[in-house]
Structure formats: structure tokens, C-alpha cells
mmCIF file of C-alpha atoms in Angstrom:
data_model
loop_
_atom_site.group_PDB
_atom_site.id
_atom_site.type_symbol
_atom_site.label_atom_id
_atom_site.label_comp_id
_atom_site.label_asym_id
_atom_site.label_seq_id
_atom_site.Cartn_x
_atom_site.Cartn_y
_atom_site.Cartn_z
ATOM 1 C CA MET A 27 62.135 85.874 83.157
ATOM 2 C CA SER A 28 65.074 87.662 81.540
ATOM 3 C CA GLN A 29 68.514 87.842 83.126
ATOM 4 C CA GLN A 30 68.190 91.622 83.441
ATOM 5 C CA ILE A 31 64.855 91.445 85.283
ATOM 6 C CA LEU A 32 66.189 88.786 87.644
ATOM 7 C CA ALA A 33 69.337 90.845 88.227
ATOM 8 C CA ASP A 34 67.290 93.981 88.987
ATOM 9 C CA ARG A 35 65.058 92.107 91.442
ATOM 10 C CA VAL A 36 68.007 90.491 93.218
ATOM 11 C CA GLY A 37 70.083 93.683 93.227
ATOM 12 C CA VAL A 38 73.073 92.450 91.250
ATOM 13 C CA THR A 39 74.355 93.033 87.727
ATOM 14 C CA ARG A 40 73.298 90.951 84.741
ATOM 15 C CA GLN A 41 76.943 89.857 84.479
ATOM 16 C CA THR A 42 76.695 88.294 87.930
ATOM 17 C CA ILE A 43 73.556 86.360 86.959
ATOM 18 C CA ILE A 44 75.380 85.125 83.839
ATOM 19 C CA ALA A 45 78.402 84.129 85.960
ATOM 20 C CA ILE A 46 76.146 82.200 88.386
ATOM 21 C CA GLU A 47 74.441 80.391 85.502
ATOM 22 C CA LYS A 48 77.806 79.429 84.003
ATOM 23 C CA ASP A 49 79.053 78.219 87.397
ATOM 24 C CA LYS A 50 81.758 80.887 87.419
ATOM 25 C CA TYR A 51 80.617 82.536 90.640
ATOM 26 C CA SER A 52 79.195 81.207 93.903
ATOM 27 C CA PRO A 53 76.837 83.852 95.232
ATOM 28 C CA SER A 54 76.461 84.864 98.863
ATOM 29 C CA LEU A 55 73.723 83.212 100.918
ATOM 30 C CA GLU A 56 71.727 86.451 100.742
ATOM 31 C CA VAL A 57 71.720 86.496 96.934
ATOM 32 C CA ALA A 58 71.094 82.729 96.777
ATOM 33 C CA PHE A 59 68.032 83.027 99.040
ATOM 34 C CA LYS A 60 66.735 86.026 97.057
ATOM 35 C CA ILE A 61 66.934 84.034 93.800
ATOM 36 C CA ALA A 62 65.197 81.040 95.394
ATOM 37 C CA ASN A 63 62.481 83.296 96.859
ATOM 38 C CA ILE A 64 61.863 84.961 93.484
ATOM 39 C CA PHE A 65 61.261 81.568 91.884
ATOM 40 C CA LYS A 66 59.352 80.418 94.991
ATOM 41 C CA VAL A 67 61.349 77.202 95.299
ATOM 42 C CA PRO A 68 63.597 75.818 98.070
ATOM 43 C CA LEU A 69 67.254 76.862 97.947
ATOM 44 C CA GLY A 70 68.354 73.296 97.170
ATOM 45 C CA GLU A 71 66.356 73.293 93.937
ATOM 46 C CA VAL A 72 68.243 76.299 92.580
ATOM 47 C CA PHE A 73 71.720 75.620 93.972
ATOM 48 C CA ASN A 74 73.599 72.499 94.865
ATOM 49 C CA TYR A 75 77.056 71.840 96.251
ATOM 50 C CA GLY A 76 79.556 69.195 95.229
ATOM 51 C CA MET B 21 84.222 88.474 72.435
ATOM 52 C CA ASN B 22 81.772 90.472 74.589
ATOM 53 C CA PHE B 23 83.176 92.660 77.325
ATOM 54 C CA SER B 24 81.149 93.991 80.228
ATOM 55 C CA PHE B 25 81.162 97.601 81.460
ATOM 56 C CA LYS B 26 83.658 96.690 84.191
ATOM 57 C CA GLU B 27 85.978 94.829 81.813
ATOM 58 C CA LYS B 28 86.006 97.702 79.321
ATOM 59 C CA GLY B 29 86.844 100.140 82.119
ATOM 60 C CA LEU B 30 89.657 97.894 83.329
ATOM 61 C CA ILE B 31 91.075 97.475 79.817
ATOM 62 C CA ALA B 32 90.989 101.250 79.310
ATOM 63 C CA SER B 33 92.769 101.847 82.637
ATOM 64 C CA LEU B 34 95.337 99.177 81.842
ATOM 65 C CA VAL B 35 96.089 100.616 78.386
ATOM 66 C CA ILE B 36 96.358 104.180 79.729
ATOM 67 C CA THR B 37 98.650 103.095 82.554
ATOM 68 C CA LEU B 38 100.889 101.015 80.300
ATOM 69 C CA LEU B 39 101.146 103.683 77.596
ATOM 70 C CA VAL B 40 101.648 106.727 79.795
ATOM 71 C CA PHE B 41 103.851 105.247 82.527
ATOM 72 C CA GLY B 42 105.542 102.830 80.110
ATOM 73 C CA SER B 43 106.810 105.722 77.989
ATOM 74 C CA TYR B 44 107.808 107.635 81.122
ATOM 75 C CA PHE B 45 109.822 104.789 82.652
ATOM 76 C CA PHE B 46 111.374 103.980 79.268
ATOM 77 C CA GLN B 47 112.619 107.559 79.094
ATOM 78 C CA VAL B 48 113.844 107.547 82.710
ATOM 79 C CA PHE B 49 115.621 104.183 82.629
ATOM 80 C CA ALA B 50 117.065 104.742 79.175
ATOM 81 C CA ASN B 51 119.108 107.623 80.615
ATOM 82 C CA LEU B 52 120.620 105.744 83.537
ATOM 83 C CA GLN B 53 124.022 107.357 83.300
ATOM 84 C CA VAL B 54 122.713 110.905 83.340
ATOM 85 C CA THR B 55 123.934 112.776 86.398
ATOM 86 C CA PRO B 56 121.321 113.964 88.901
ATOM 87 C CA SER B 57 121.766 117.611 87.939
ATOM 88 C CA GLU B 58 120.756 116.775 84.352
ATOM 89 C CA GLN B 59 117.627 114.880 85.319
ATOM 90 C CA ASN B 60 114.214 116.443 84.966
ATOM 91 C CA GLY B 61 113.198 115.819 88.555
ATOM 92 C CA PHE B 62 109.551 115.065 89.163
ATOM 93 C CA GLY B 63 108.036 117.871 87.112
ATOM 94 C CA ASP B 64 107.225 115.495 84.246
ATOM 95 C CA LEU B 65 105.703 113.025 86.692
ATOM 96 C CA ILE B 66 103.142 115.488 88.040
ATOM 97 C CA GLY B 67 102.115 116.267 84.464
ATOM 98 C CA LEU B 68 101.768 112.538 83.721
ATOM 99 C CA VAL B 69 99.590 111.900 86.769
ATOM 100 C CA ILE B 70 97.296 114.770 85.732
ATOM 101 C CA LEU B 71 97.185 113.363 82.170
ATOM 102 C CA VAL B 72 96.234 109.879 83.476
ATOM 103 C CA VAL B 73 93.494 111.340 85.695
ATOM 104 C CA ILE B 74 92.043 113.360 82.786
ATOM 105 C CA LEU B 75 92.184 110.384 80.344
ATOM 106 C CA GLU B 76 90.611 108.028 82.899
ATOM 107 C CA ALA B 77 87.855 110.544 83.685
ATOM 108 C CA ILE B 78 86.996 110.989 79.968
ATOM 109 C CA ILE B 79 86.962 107.260 79.163
ATOM 110 C CA HIS B 80 85.032 106.231 82.308
ATOM 111 C CA ALA B 81 82.499 109.037 81.769
ATOM 112 C CA PHE B 82 81.993 107.785 78.206
ATOM 113 C CA LEU B 83 81.609 104.173 79.357
ATOM 114 C CA ALA B 84 79.199 105.198 82.135
ATOM 115 C CA SER B 85 77.041 106.981 79.566
ATOM 116 C CA GLN B 86 76.873 103.767 77.532
ATOM 117 C CA TYR B 87 76.015 101.513 80.501
ATOM 118 C CA SER B 88 73.821 103.696 82.684
ATOM 119 C CA THR B 89 72.142 100.731 84.421
ATOM 120 C CA GLU B 90 75.351 99.065 85.630
ATOM 121 C CA ILE B 91 75.825 98.950 89.382
ATOM 122 C CA GLU B 92 78.542 97.539 91.599
ATOM 123 C CA ASP B 93 77.517 94.337 93.336
ATOM 124 C CA GLU B 94 79.016 91.715 95.668
ATOM 125 C CA ARG B 95 80.875 89.934 92.843
ATOM 126 C CA ASP B 96 82.592 93.177 91.776
ATOM 127 C CA LYS B 97 83.622 93.873 95.377
ATOM 128 C CA LEU B 98 84.940 90.327 95.848
ATOM 129 C CA ILE B 99 86.984 90.544 92.622
ATOM 130 C CA GLN B 100 88.382 93.925 93.721
ATOM 131 C CA ARG B 101 89.369 92.511 97.122
ATOM 132 C CA MET B 102 91.100 89.493 95.596
ATOM 133 C CA SER B 103 92.936 91.610 93.046
ATOM 134 C CA TYR B 104 94.054 94.165 95.634
ATOM 135 C CA ARG B 105 95.408 91.273 97.720
ATOM 136 C CA ASN B 106 97.488 90.079 94.736
ATOM 137 C CA SER B 107 98.885 93.529 94.038
ATOM 138 C CA TYR B 108 99.541 94.058 97.758
ATOM 139 C CA TRP B 109 101.713 90.918 97.913
ATOM 140 C CA PHE B 110 103.580 91.962 94.772
ATOM 141 C CA LEU B 111 104.254 95.378 96.290
ATOM 142 C CA ILE B 112 105.367 93.992 99.666
ATOM 143 C CA ILE B 113 107.723 91.452 98.064
ATOM 144 C CA GLY B 114 109.056 94.089 95.674
ATOM 145 C CA ILE B 115 109.767 96.559 98.457
ATOM 146 C CA TRP B 116 111.531 93.896 100.565
ATOM 147 C CA VAL B 117 113.693 92.851 97.608
ATOM 148 C CA LEU B 118 114.568 96.479 96.984
ATOM 149 C CA LEU B 119 115.273 97.096 100.654
ATOM 150 C CA ILE B 120 117.506 94.055 101.071
ATOM 151 C CA GLN B 121 119.294 94.863 97.861
ATOM 152 C CA PHE B 122 120.027 98.405 98.966
ATOM 153 C CA LEU B 123 121.154 97.339 102.428
ATOM 154 C CA ALA B 124 123.486 94.788 100.878
ATOM 155 C CA THR B 125 124.625 96.781 97.867
ATOM 156 C CA GLY B 126 128.191 96.627 99.073
ATOM 157 C CA SER B 127 128.208 92.848 98.887
ATOM 158 C CA GLY B 128 126.210 92.854 95.582
ATOM 159 C CA VAL B 129 123.430 90.437 96.470
ATOM 160 C CA TRP B 130 121.300 90.098 93.335
ATOM 161 C CA PHE B 131 121.970 93.050 91.080
ATOM 162 C CA ASP B 132 125.026 95.211 90.995
ATOM 163 C CA PHE B 133 123.428 98.637 91.143
ATOM 164 C CA ASN B 134 126.856 100.250 91.238
ATOM 165 C CA TYR B 135 126.892 100.034 87.450
ATOM 166 C CA LEU B 136 123.691 102.022 87.298
ATOM 167 C CA ALA B 137 124.257 105.457 88.764
ATOM 168 C CA ILE B 138 120.578 106.325 88.806
ATOM 169 C CA PHE B 139 119.708 103.603 91.348
ATOM 170 C CA THR B 140 122.131 104.913 93.943
ATOM 171 C CA SER B 141 120.536 108.359 93.998
ATOM 172 C CA ALA B 142 117.315 109.452 95.722
ATOM 173 C CA TYR B 143 115.953 110.151 92.227
ATOM 174 C CA GLY B 144 116.652 106.590 91.161
ATOM 175 C CA LEU B 145 115.298 105.010 94.317
ATOM 176 C CA ALA B 146 112.122 107.093 94.092
ATOM 177 C CA HIS B 147 111.631 105.886 90.495
ATOM 178 C CA LEU B 148 112.175 102.263 91.454
ATOM 179 C CA LEU B 149 109.537 102.597 94.159
ATOM 180 C CA LEU B 150 107.217 104.366 91.732
ATOM 181 C CA LEU B 151 107.770 101.555 89.223
ATOM 182 C CA LEU B 152 106.746 99.038 91.884
ATOM 183 C CA PHE B 153 103.539 101.013 92.627
ATOM 184 C CA VAL B 154 102.661 101.200 88.912
ATOM 185 C CA LEU B 155 103.401 97.476 88.378
ATOM 186 C CA ALA B 156 101.244 96.650 91.414
ATOM 187 C CA GLU B 157 98.401 98.631 89.840
ATOM 188 C CA VAL B 158 98.933 96.836 86.511
ATOM 189 C CA ILE B 159 98.750 93.479 88.338
ATOM 190 C CA ASN B 160 95.549 94.671 90.007
ATOM 191 C CA PHE B 161 93.958 95.440 86.605
ATOM 192 C CA ILE B 162 95.156 92.187 84.991
ATOM 193 C CA THR B 163 93.998 89.952 87.851
ATOM 194 C CA GLN B 164 90.595 91.683 87.924
ATOM 195 C CA LEU B 165 90.236 91.004 84.194
ATOM 196 C CA TYR B 166 91.289 87.400 84.768
ATOM 197 C CA TYR B 167 88.693 86.865 87.519
ATOM 198 C CA TYR B 168 85.945 88.473 85.427
ATOM 199 C CA ARG B 169 86.779 86.138 82.514
ATOM 200 C CA LYS B 170 87.606 82.888 84.311
ATOM 201 C CA GLY B 171 85.350 83.230 87.315
ATOM 202 C CA ILE B 172 86.004 83.058 91.044
#
């Protein structure tokens, strides 16, 4: 899945997806859950803390 | 170095603000000893504000035509909030420094404005306040660019 398609499905810009991937932005819970739901995996598999 | 739609817009706004208001303030503050009757008043300023609005509209319309799919999301709004907070603090501190300085001009607290006739007039004070507003806006643009580059 391309960054643009993921961004469109989540409702954010491609720049925000890039920033999340590079660990330059911590998304809101809403966006984090949307990303996890799109990949059909638990939240903890996509994001971790610490 | 790749710049996003938002970053290009911010750089354009920053350059326009620095060029237009920079030349204006250079002209105003370079003639500090001019008496109030010889000053241009605020006629030039209204023209400059209209010029900035027109230039911004043209550049942002051009950028929008190049990046038609760009939207504003939660990251953009967070960066805007953080940058406005920075410029707000700069403005508040600047106004307090100016206020205290003017209240204590007689005792010459930090700067001796008595040497600079322009600062003791309403014309001069208005321009100092305007300079603070413009600098606050410049800080807003620069901190937004910083957060887009370095992350938040």
C-alpha cells in the first residue's frame, strides 16, 4: 500500500504518514486506531511507546 | 531538499513579509530624526498591506493549483497551535518591555529613547508596535517551518 493511499484512507496528508514513519510525529489515538484497523492488526503491533 | 505544499507556502509568506515589511521598516527607522510633520503617516502602510495580500493570494493560488490533493490535517493544526503560542509569547514579552520602557523613559531603563525622536511620538510608538506584530508573524512562520522539518 502506498503512502498516498494510506493517507487518503486515514484522512491525513501523505506528509503526516511520512512523519509518523520517521518517528517525527505521534498521531492522535483516532489516527493510530484507523491505521491499525486498515492493516487489521492490534494497535500495539503498529505503534509502541518508550 | 524536498519541501511540502505547506512548507512552500510558509517560505513564500516568510519571504514576502521579510522583503515588504523589511524595506518599509528600514525606510521608517532610517529617518528617525525626521519631524512628525515630515513623515508620510500611514498611507504607505495601507499600500504595503494591500501589496502583501495580493502577493500572498497569487503565490498561494499557484501553489494550490500544483498540490490540489493537499488537505489540512491534525498535524498541521497542532503545528499551527504550537507556532502561534511561540509568537504569542514573543508579542506579550515585547509589549511588556515596550510598556515598561515607556513608563520609565525618564529614568532610562534599557534604551534611551530620548535620542530617537521618532519613538517618543505616536507615529514612532505605532511603528514599534507594528514591528512587534510583524516579528511575531515571522516567528510564527519560522517555528512552523522548524516543526515541519524537525518533527513534533
